[in-house]
Structure formats: C-alpha cells, structure tokens
Short mmCIF file of C-alpha atoms and ligand atoms in Angstrom, two decimals:
data_model
loop_
_atom_site.label_atom_id
_atom_site.label_comp_id
_atom_site.label_asym_id
_atom_site.label_seq_id
_atom_site.Cartn_x
_atom_site.Cartn_y
_atom_site.Cartn_z
CA MET K 12 208.55 -225.70 -181.92
CA LYS K 13 208.68 -226.46 -178.18
CA SER K 14 205.50 -225.78 -176.20
CA SER K 15 204.91 -224.91 -172.54
CA LYS K 16 203.17 -227.19 -170.05
CA ILE K 17 200.15 -228.99 -171.43
CA ASN K 18 197.10 -229.04 -169.13
CA LYS K 19 194.29 -229.49 -171.63
CA ILE K 20 194.23 -231.35 -174.94
CA ALA K 21 191.43 -231.37 -177.51
CA VAL K 22 191.05 -234.32 -179.86
CA LEU K 23 189.11 -234.36 -183.12
CA THR K 24 188.60 -236.57 -186.17
CA SER K 25 188.54 -234.98 -189.59
CA GLY K 26 188.24 -236.00 -193.26
CA GLY K 27 187.04 -239.46 -194.32
CA ASP K 28 186.38 -241.73 -191.36
CA ALA K 29 188.42 -244.90 -190.97
CA PRO K 30 188.16 -247.98 -188.75
CA GLY K 31 190.45 -247.48 -185.77
CA MET K 32 189.59 -243.81 -185.27
CA ASN K 33 187.51 -244.70 -182.20
CA ALA K 34 190.37 -246.74 -180.79
CA ALA K 35 192.65 -243.72 -181.31
CA ILE K 36 190.20 -241.35 -179.58
CA ARG K 37 190.04 -243.81 -176.67
CA SER K 38 193.79 -243.95 -176.50
CA VAL K 39 194.23 -240.15 -176.50
CA VAL K 40 191.56 -239.76 -173.80
CA ARG K 41 193.01 -242.50 -171.59
CA ALA K 42 196.60 -241.30 -172.04
CA CYS K 43 195.42 -237.84 -170.95
CA ALA K 44 193.64 -239.34 -167.92
CA PHE K 45 196.77 -241.35 -167.06
CA HIS K 46 198.92 -238.20 -167.17
CA LYS K 47 196.30 -236.03 -165.38
CA ILE K 48 195.69 -233.85 -168.44
CA GLU K 49 192.17 -232.63 -169.12
CA CYS K 50 190.80 -233.92 -172.43
CA ILE K 51 188.13 -232.47 -174.65
CA GLY K 52 186.42 -234.36 -177.47
CA VAL K 53 185.54 -232.04 -180.35
CA TYR K 54 182.61 -233.11 -182.55
CA LYS K 55 182.50 -232.83 -186.39
CA GLY K 56 186.18 -232.08 -186.89
CA TYR K 57 187.38 -228.52 -187.35
CA GLN K 58 183.78 -227.36 -187.86
CA GLY K 59 183.01 -228.39 -184.29
CA LEU K 60 186.03 -226.42 -183.12
CA ILE K 61 184.71 -223.31 -184.88
CA GLU K 62 181.24 -223.84 -183.39
CA GLY K 63 182.46 -224.83 -179.93
CA GLU K 64 180.80 -228.23 -180.16
CA PHE K 65 182.64 -230.35 -177.63
CA LYS K 66 182.48 -232.25 -174.35
CA ILE K 67 184.94 -232.92 -171.56
CA PHE K 68 185.95 -236.58 -171.80
CA ASN K 69 187.22 -238.73 -168.95
CA ALA K 70 188.51 -242.29 -169.12
CA ARG K 71 184.93 -243.65 -168.87
CA SER K 72 183.66 -241.50 -171.77
CA VAL K 73 185.39 -243.86 -174.18
CA ASN K 74 184.20 -247.19 -172.79
CA ASN K 75 183.22 -249.83 -175.36
CA ILE K 76 184.36 -248.04 -178.49
CA ILE K 77 187.65 -249.84 -179.24
CA ASN K 78 185.76 -252.34 -181.39
CA LYS K 79 183.57 -249.85 -183.24
CA GLY K 80 183.98 -248.55 -186.79
CA GLY K 81 183.35 -244.93 -187.74
CA THR K 82 184.12 -242.18 -185.26
CA LYS K 83 182.30 -241.34 -182.03
CA LEU K 84 183.36 -237.72 -182.55
CA LYS K 85 181.92 -237.64 -186.07
CA SER K 86 183.89 -236.26 -188.95
CA ALA K 87 183.55 -233.45 -191.47
CA ARG K 88 185.49 -231.71 -194.20
CA SER K 89 185.10 -228.10 -193.00
CA LYS K 90 185.13 -225.46 -195.74
CA GLU K 91 185.05 -222.68 -193.15
CA PHE K 92 188.28 -223.83 -191.51
CA ARG K 93 189.99 -223.31 -194.88
CA THR K 94 189.42 -219.58 -194.47
CA LEU K 95 191.37 -217.31 -192.10
CA GLU K 96 188.07 -216.08 -190.60
CA GLY K 97 187.09 -219.66 -189.81
CA ARG K 98 190.42 -220.43 -188.20
CA GLN K 99 190.25 -217.17 -186.24
CA LYS K 100 186.87 -218.26 -184.82
CA ALA K 101 188.36 -221.63 -183.91
CA PHE K 102 191.26 -219.91 -182.17
CA GLU K 103 188.86 -217.79 -180.09
CA ILE K 104 187.15 -220.99 -178.89
CA VAL K 105 190.51 -222.61 -178.14
CA LYS K 106 191.60 -219.55 -176.13
CA GLU K 107 188.30 -219.19 -174.23
CA ASN K 108 188.45 -222.82 -173.20
CA SER K 109 192.17 -222.80 -172.29
CA ILE K 110 192.96 -225.60 -174.72
CA ASP K 111 196.76 -226.01 -174.86
CA ALA K 112 197.09 -228.41 -177.79
CA LEU K 113 195.21 -230.33 -180.48
CA VAL K 114 195.40 -233.94 -181.57
CA VAL K 115 194.03 -234.28 -185.10
CA ILE K 116 193.12 -237.74 -186.36
CA GLY K 117 192.74 -237.64 -190.15
CA GLY K 118 194.45 -237.52 -193.51
CA ASP K 119 196.60 -235.02 -195.38
CA GLY K 120 193.86 -232.38 -195.76
CA SER K 121 193.29 -232.46 -192.00
CA PHE K 122 197.03 -232.16 -191.35
CA THR K 123 197.34 -229.20 -193.71
CA GLY K 124 194.61 -227.40 -191.72
CA GLY K 125 196.31 -228.25 -188.42
CA MET K 126 199.71 -227.10 -189.62
CA ILE K 127 198.39 -223.75 -190.84
CA PHE K 128 196.45 -223.29 -187.57
CA GLN K 129 199.60 -223.87 -185.51
CA LYS K 130 201.61 -221.48 -187.68
CA GLU K 131 198.99 -218.73 -187.43
CA PHE K 132 198.06 -219.02 -183.75
CA GLY K 133 200.86 -220.97 -182.08
CA ILE K 134 198.62 -223.79 -180.82
CA PRO K 135 200.62 -227.04 -180.82
CA VAL K 136 199.13 -229.68 -183.12
CA ILE K 137 199.98 -233.36 -183.46
CA GLY K 138 198.53 -235.58 -186.19
CA ILE K 139 197.50 -239.23 -186.09
CA PRO K 140 197.13 -240.65 -189.63
CA GLY K 141 193.64 -242.06 -190.10
CA THR K 142 192.60 -242.98 -193.65
CA ILE K 143 191.98 -246.27 -195.40
CA ASP K 144 194.03 -245.09 -198.41
CA ASN K 145 197.43 -245.45 -196.66
CA ASP K 146 198.65 -242.50 -198.71
CA ILE K 147 200.53 -240.58 -196.02
CA PHE K 148 204.29 -240.24 -195.99
CA GLY K 149 206.06 -241.08 -192.70
CA THR K 150 204.12 -244.18 -191.70
CA SER K 151 203.98 -247.65 -193.19
CA HIS K 152 200.36 -247.95 -192.05
CA THR K 153 197.58 -245.43 -191.55
CA LEU K 154 194.66 -246.28 -189.24
CA GLY K 155 191.94 -248.17 -191.05
CA TYR K 156 194.09 -249.42 -193.90
CA ASP K 157 194.57 -252.95 -192.54
CA THR K 158 190.85 -253.28 -191.76
CA ALA K 159 189.91 -252.05 -195.23
CA LEU K 160 192.25 -254.59 -196.84
CA ASN K 161 190.60 -257.42 -194.92
CA THR K 162 187.11 -256.15 -195.77
CA VAL K 163 187.93 -255.89 -199.48
CA VAL K 164 189.54 -259.33 -199.68
CA GLU K 165 186.50 -260.87 -197.98
CA VAL K 166 184.18 -259.25 -200.51
CA ILE K 167 186.28 -260.16 -203.54
CA ASP K 168 186.31 -263.78 -202.34
CA LYS K 169 182.52 -263.65 -202.49
CA ILE K 170 182.55 -262.06 -205.94
CA ARG K 171 184.88 -264.85 -207.06
CA ASP K 172 182.22 -267.45 -206.17
CA THR K 173 179.71 -265.92 -208.55
CA ALA K 174 182.39 -265.14 -211.17
CA ILE K 175 183.37 -268.83 -211.28
CA SER K 176 179.77 -270.03 -211.39
CA HIS K 177 179.00 -267.89 -214.45
CA SER K 178 182.49 -267.89 -216.04
CA ARG K 179 182.54 -264.11 -215.90
CA LEU K 180 185.15 -261.39 -215.85
CA PHE K 181 184.60 -258.98 -212.97
CA PHE K 182 185.99 -255.47 -212.69
CA VAL K 183 186.03 -254.60 -208.99
CA GLU K 184 186.61 -250.95 -208.14
CA VAL K 185 188.17 -250.31 -204.75
CA MET K 186 188.84 -247.01 -202.95
CA GLY K 187 192.06 -245.06 -203.23
CA ARG K 188 191.66 -241.58 -204.62
CA ASP K 189 195.32 -241.06 -205.46
CA ALA K 190 196.96 -244.24 -204.24
CA GLY K 191 196.89 -247.87 -205.29
CA HIS K 192 197.83 -249.49 -201.97
CA ILE K 193 194.40 -250.99 -201.38
CA ALA K 194 194.12 -252.23 -204.97
CA LEU K 195 197.60 -253.73 -205.12
CA ASN K 196 197.44 -255.54 -201.81
CA THR K 197 193.88 -256.80 -202.12
CA GLY K 198 194.53 -257.73 -205.74
CA ILE K 199 197.34 -260.02 -204.65
CA GLY K 200 195.45 -261.21 -201.57
CA ALA K 201 192.34 -262.08 -203.54
CA GLY K 202 194.22 -263.54 -206.53
CA ALA K 203 193.24 -260.93 -209.14
CA GLU K 204 194.19 -261.38 -212.79
CA GLU K 205 195.14 -257.74 -213.22
CA ILE K 206 195.49 -254.79 -210.88
CA LEU K 207 195.11 -251.22 -212.13
CA ILE K 208 196.61 -248.53 -209.90
CA PRO K 209 197.20 -244.78 -210.33
CA GLU K 210 200.97 -245.16 -209.88
CA GLU K 211 201.34 -247.40 -212.97
CA ASP K 212 199.44 -246.84 -216.19
CA MET K 213 199.42 -250.28 -217.80
CA GLY K 214 197.54 -249.04 -220.88
CA LEU K 215 194.49 -250.52 -222.54
CA ASP K 216 196.40 -252.62 -225.06
CA ARG K 217 198.37 -254.42 -222.40
CA LEU K 218 195.21 -255.07 -220.43
CA LEU K 219 193.50 -256.62 -223.46
CA GLU K 220 196.61 -258.66 -224.24
CA SER K 221 196.80 -259.98 -220.72
CA LEU K 222 193.12 -260.91 -220.58
CA LYS K 223 193.39 -262.64 -223.95
CA LYS K 224 196.36 -264.64 -222.70
CA SER K 225 194.59 -265.68 -219.54
CA LYS K 226 191.59 -266.94 -221.54
CA ILE K 227 193.91 -268.96 -223.78
CA SER K 228 195.70 -270.38 -220.74
CA GLY K 229 192.39 -271.90 -219.64
CA LYS K 230 191.01 -269.43 -217.14
CA ALA K 231 187.24 -269.24 -217.47
CA SER K 232 186.65 -266.47 -214.95
CA SER K 233 188.79 -263.57 -213.82
CA ILE K 234 188.90 -260.63 -211.46
CA VAL K 235 190.47 -257.28 -212.29
CA VAL K 236 190.91 -254.95 -209.33
CA VAL K 237 190.79 -251.26 -210.27
CA ALA K 238 191.80 -248.45 -207.92
CA GLU K 239 189.32 -245.59 -207.90
CA GLY K 240 192.09 -243.15 -208.89
CA ASP K 241 193.48 -245.30 -211.70
CA LYS K 242 194.84 -243.27 -214.63
CA ILE K 243 194.10 -245.62 -217.52
CA GLY K 244 191.77 -242.94 -218.93
CA LYS K 245 188.42 -244.68 -218.54
CA ASN K 246 186.22 -245.19 -215.52
CA VAL K 247 185.48 -248.74 -214.45
CA PHE K 248 182.21 -248.95 -216.44
CA GLU K 249 183.82 -247.60 -219.62
CA LEU K 250 186.67 -250.01 -219.07
CA ALA K 251 184.31 -252.96 -218.77
CA GLU K 252 182.47 -251.88 -221.94
CA TYR K 253 185.75 -251.47 -223.81
CA VAL K 254 186.91 -254.94 -222.84
CA GLU K 255 183.56 -256.54 -223.67
CA THR K 256 183.58 -254.88 -227.10
CA ASN K 257 187.14 -255.93 -227.85
CA LEU K 258 187.02 -259.37 -226.25
CA PRO K 259 183.49 -260.61 -226.97
CA ASP K 260 184.34 -264.03 -225.48
CA TYR K 261 184.17 -262.46 -222.06
CA GLU K 262 180.95 -261.81 -220.19
CA VAL K 263 181.82 -258.77 -218.08
CA ARG K 264 180.35 -257.40 -214.85
CA VAL K 265 181.32 -254.43 -212.67
CA SER K 266 181.24 -254.17 -208.91
CA VAL K 267 182.02 -250.84 -207.22
CA LEU K 268 182.67 -251.54 -203.56
CA GLY K 269 182.32 -247.93 -202.37
CA HIS K 270 181.91 -246.78 -198.80
CA MET K 271 181.42 -250.22 -197.27
CA GLN K 272 185.24 -250.33 -197.39
CA ARG K 273 185.39 -247.60 -194.74
CA GLY K 274 183.06 -249.29 -192.27
CA GLY K 275 183.16 -252.19 -189.86
CA ALA K 276 184.98 -253.19 -186.72
CA PRO K 277 188.71 -252.40 -186.82
CA SER K 278 191.15 -255.29 -187.14
CA CYS K 279 193.34 -256.18 -184.17
CA PHE K 280 196.26 -254.56 -185.99
CA ASP K 281 194.40 -251.25 -186.31
CA ARG K 282 193.28 -251.35 -182.65
CA VAL K 283 196.81 -251.89 -181.40
CA LEU K 284 198.23 -249.29 -183.79
CA ALA K 285 195.60 -246.74 -182.69
CA SER K 286 196.34 -247.41 -179.03
CA ARG K 287 200.06 -246.88 -179.59
CA MET K 288 199.58 -243.75 -181.69
CA GLY K 289 197.27 -242.08 -179.17
CA VAL K 290 199.74 -242.58 -176.32
CA LYS K 291 202.62 -241.39 -178.49
CA ALA K 292 200.68 -238.26 -179.52
CA VAL K 293 199.87 -237.23 -175.94
CA GLU K 294 203.34 -237.99 -174.59
CA SER K 295 204.99 -236.17 -177.49
CA LEU K 296 202.94 -233.06 -176.74
CA MET K 297 204.03 -233.33 -173.10
CA GLU K 298 207.64 -233.46 -174.29
CA GLY K 299 207.15 -230.25 -176.24
CA GLU K 300 206.79 -231.72 -179.73
CA SER K 301 204.34 -230.17 -182.17
CA SER K 302 203.53 -229.86 -185.86
CA VAL K 303 204.46 -233.52 -186.27
CA MET K 304 202.62 -236.68 -187.20
CA VAL K 305 202.87 -239.90 -185.26
CA GLY K 306 203.68 -242.86 -187.48
CA ILE K 307 204.88 -246.43 -187.45
CA GLN K 308 208.08 -247.33 -189.29
CA ASN K 309 209.81 -250.69 -188.94
CA GLY K 310 207.52 -251.47 -186.01
CA GLN K 311 208.59 -248.38 -184.04
CA MET K 312 206.60 -245.24 -183.24
CA THR K 313 208.07 -242.25 -185.08
CA LEU K 314 207.43 -238.53 -185.54
CA THR K 315 207.47 -236.84 -188.95
CA PRO K 316 207.02 -233.09 -189.49
CA LEU K 317 203.50 -232.43 -190.74
CA SER K 318 204.95 -230.51 -193.69
CA LYS K 319 206.78 -233.66 -194.84
CA ALA K 320 203.87 -236.00 -194.13
CA ILE K 321 201.66 -233.85 -196.35
CA LYS K 322 204.08 -233.26 -199.21
CA GLY K 323 205.93 -236.58 -199.27
CA LYS K 324 204.49 -239.42 -201.30
CA SER K 325 203.88 -242.84 -199.79
CA LYS K 326 205.56 -245.16 -202.29
CA ILE K 327 204.09 -248.22 -203.91
CA ASN K 328 206.11 -251.33 -203.18
CA THR K 329 207.50 -252.37 -206.56
CA GLU K 330 208.22 -255.87 -205.29
CA LEU K 331 204.45 -256.30 -204.91
CA ILE K 332 203.94 -255.30 -208.55
CA ARG K 333 206.39 -257.98 -209.62
CA VAL K 334 204.79 -260.59 -207.37
CA SER K 335 201.37 -259.78 -208.79
CA GLU K 336 202.70 -260.21 -212.34
CA ILE K 337 204.21 -263.60 -211.49
CA MET K 338 201.00 -264.73 -209.77
CA THR K 339 198.96 -264.22 -212.94
CA THR K 340 201.02 -266.80 -214.82
O1 LIG V 6 190.36 -240.77 -198.44
C1 LIG V 6 189.52 -241.80 -198.12
C2 LIG V 6 188.45 -242.00 -199.17
O2 LIG V 6 187.65 -243.08 -198.77
C3 LIG V 6 188.96 -242.20 -200.60
O3 LIG V 6 189.42 -243.50 -200.85
C4 LIG V 6 187.76 -241.81 -201.40
O4 LIG V 6 188.15 -241.38 -202.67
C5 LIG V 6 187.18 -240.67 -200.62
O5 LIG V 6 187.62 -240.86 -199.28
C6 LIG V 6 185.70 -240.58 -200.67
O6 LIG V 6 185.30 -239.44 -199.99
P1 LIG V 6 183.79 -239.12 -199.59
O7 LIG V 6 183.40 -240.06 -198.47
O8 LIG V 6 183.81 -237.72 -199.13
O9 LIG V 6 182.95 -239.38 -200.78
#
C-alpha cells in the first residue's frame, strides 16, 4: 500500500524488551530529524498509543542511549490493543495528533497488532524486529539476539568453572519460547555437551546414552544447554532429576538464566544493526512503503511483508546441529 507524504512519525517499542531497542529509537528519531519529519516517542507500546502517552522527540531527546539496554520508551504487551475498541481509541489519538505513520519495534505479536491496525484504519506501519529470540522470518538477525548470545556465553563460561571444580553436570536453561537459536549458538560457543532445542526432539533415551558415553570417554563435568521451549516433555528441573535418577554417577545442578539474558548494553553488532534499521524504516515510509518489516539478509537491508514475517518460520541452521554433534566427540 503506497502512502501520501509523511510529516509525522510515531515510534514505539512493544513486547519483550531487547538490547538495541534504544539504539533503534535513536536511529528513527535522528533519521526523522535529518529528513525534517516530526517524531513522536510513544511510551508503553500500544497501550501508550491508546492512552495518548507520548512526547515530541528531537535529535537531542535520544542523546546517550545508544549504549543502554532496555527501552527508553518502555514496553508492554497491551491486552486492550487486541480488541477493536482499543484499536479504535488508538486511532482517535493518531488522528487527533496528525500522526501519519507508525514505526513498531518488537516481535511477531507486536507486528500482528500493527498489521491489523493498518488494515483497519489505513495508518502505514513499518516493523523493526526486536527480540532476543531471533524467531522472526525475513531477517537473519533480530535486535538483541547478538547481545543475548554474548551474555549467555559469558555466563556459561562462569558456570563451567564451578562445574569443573565439583565435577558436576549442569543443565542451563536459556530463553527461547519457541525457537532454539539462542540455545544452539550458545551451546556451540560455550562448548556444551548436549543442546536441547524445540525444533529437534532428541528424546530422553538418546540424552542418557550421550551423557553415559561422555562419562566413559573421560569427561568429569558437562554442560547441557536447554532452550526454554524445548519439547522433550520435561521441564529443566524434571530433566535434571530424571538424569540423576538414571545416571547416579552424575551430580546434577540446574541454572535457569532467565531475564538477565534480556538486559545489558547492546553489542556493537546490535548498535549498528539498529542504526541501519531505523534509517531504513523512516526512508521506506517516505518512499510509500508500509505493512513491511525491515530486516537484514546477506548483509543488506531488506523489506518483508509483515504478514510473511509473522507467519514464516525462522529456520534452525542444520549445519550448526551437525557441528555441535561433532564437537561433543
Ligand atoms: O520473546 C522474548 C522472551 O524473552 C522469550 O524468550 C521468553 O519466553 C519471554 O520473552 C518471556 O516473557 P516475559 O518477560 O513476559 O516473561
């Protein structure tokens, strides 16, 4: 859908926060300032749009945030925006304030809301993928993913120190509601013995077999990385108990990394990616694009229809699965 001239853009962050969101806000605001477009920062995601909670941002409003985790605009998962009444209220605010377009920084839930809003009220929406899970189709990297990988590897390295000292087997649960990207990459990066991801159900027998083998091969301590959304049928504590019962030679501990994975200063990669995505989002709106998501594919900025970004599945790299198997030899 081609839009008319864009004079005012509103930017918001929605869903789970991710490192790099602030850098993306900064980029949208500065790209607007560069192109003489008014920019509005909406607080608390779609809920803030419904409640009219926003401020006019100029280039100086986003000083000193490129290096900060979290989101200056705050984030929320708005239940009200899921209803037509809620979206109608948001549209009234958009109309009253002469907002011509929206840039939504978030994950698939946030894009679904944006897509429906554009369909119902004709307000152009562009998405910037921000989630540590990297589970969005149409981009090789979402904002925050690279930072989260580095955070997790750093922590598992520390867990390894204590695992070695006590000759223990650690189950480390990492985030990833439906996707194993964090688990697979950090598992390889931190030298895990096994990696359990939702995309591949290795089964309990194979897990026991593999741990038995590694003990026989002379490994005294081990790390198993488990994605939060793993489908093996037991949560990480039940899994640990099951292994300890069946392999009494192992002394098992569990570490659930949790929300610390979403915090911290963004990596250089995420800062650069966010800066590129913000510029691309604003300039695409100026060119009349809408209902698309900005992404990075083969190093280039791309646009993918929101409908595809939401429905398509980001695929697990099967080469990585093979590499991880070879590395546990
Ligand atoms: O989607 C990002 C994510 O961090 C998932 O990995 C995790 O399952 C979920 O958000 C946690 O959500 P909340 O912060 O609402 O508990």
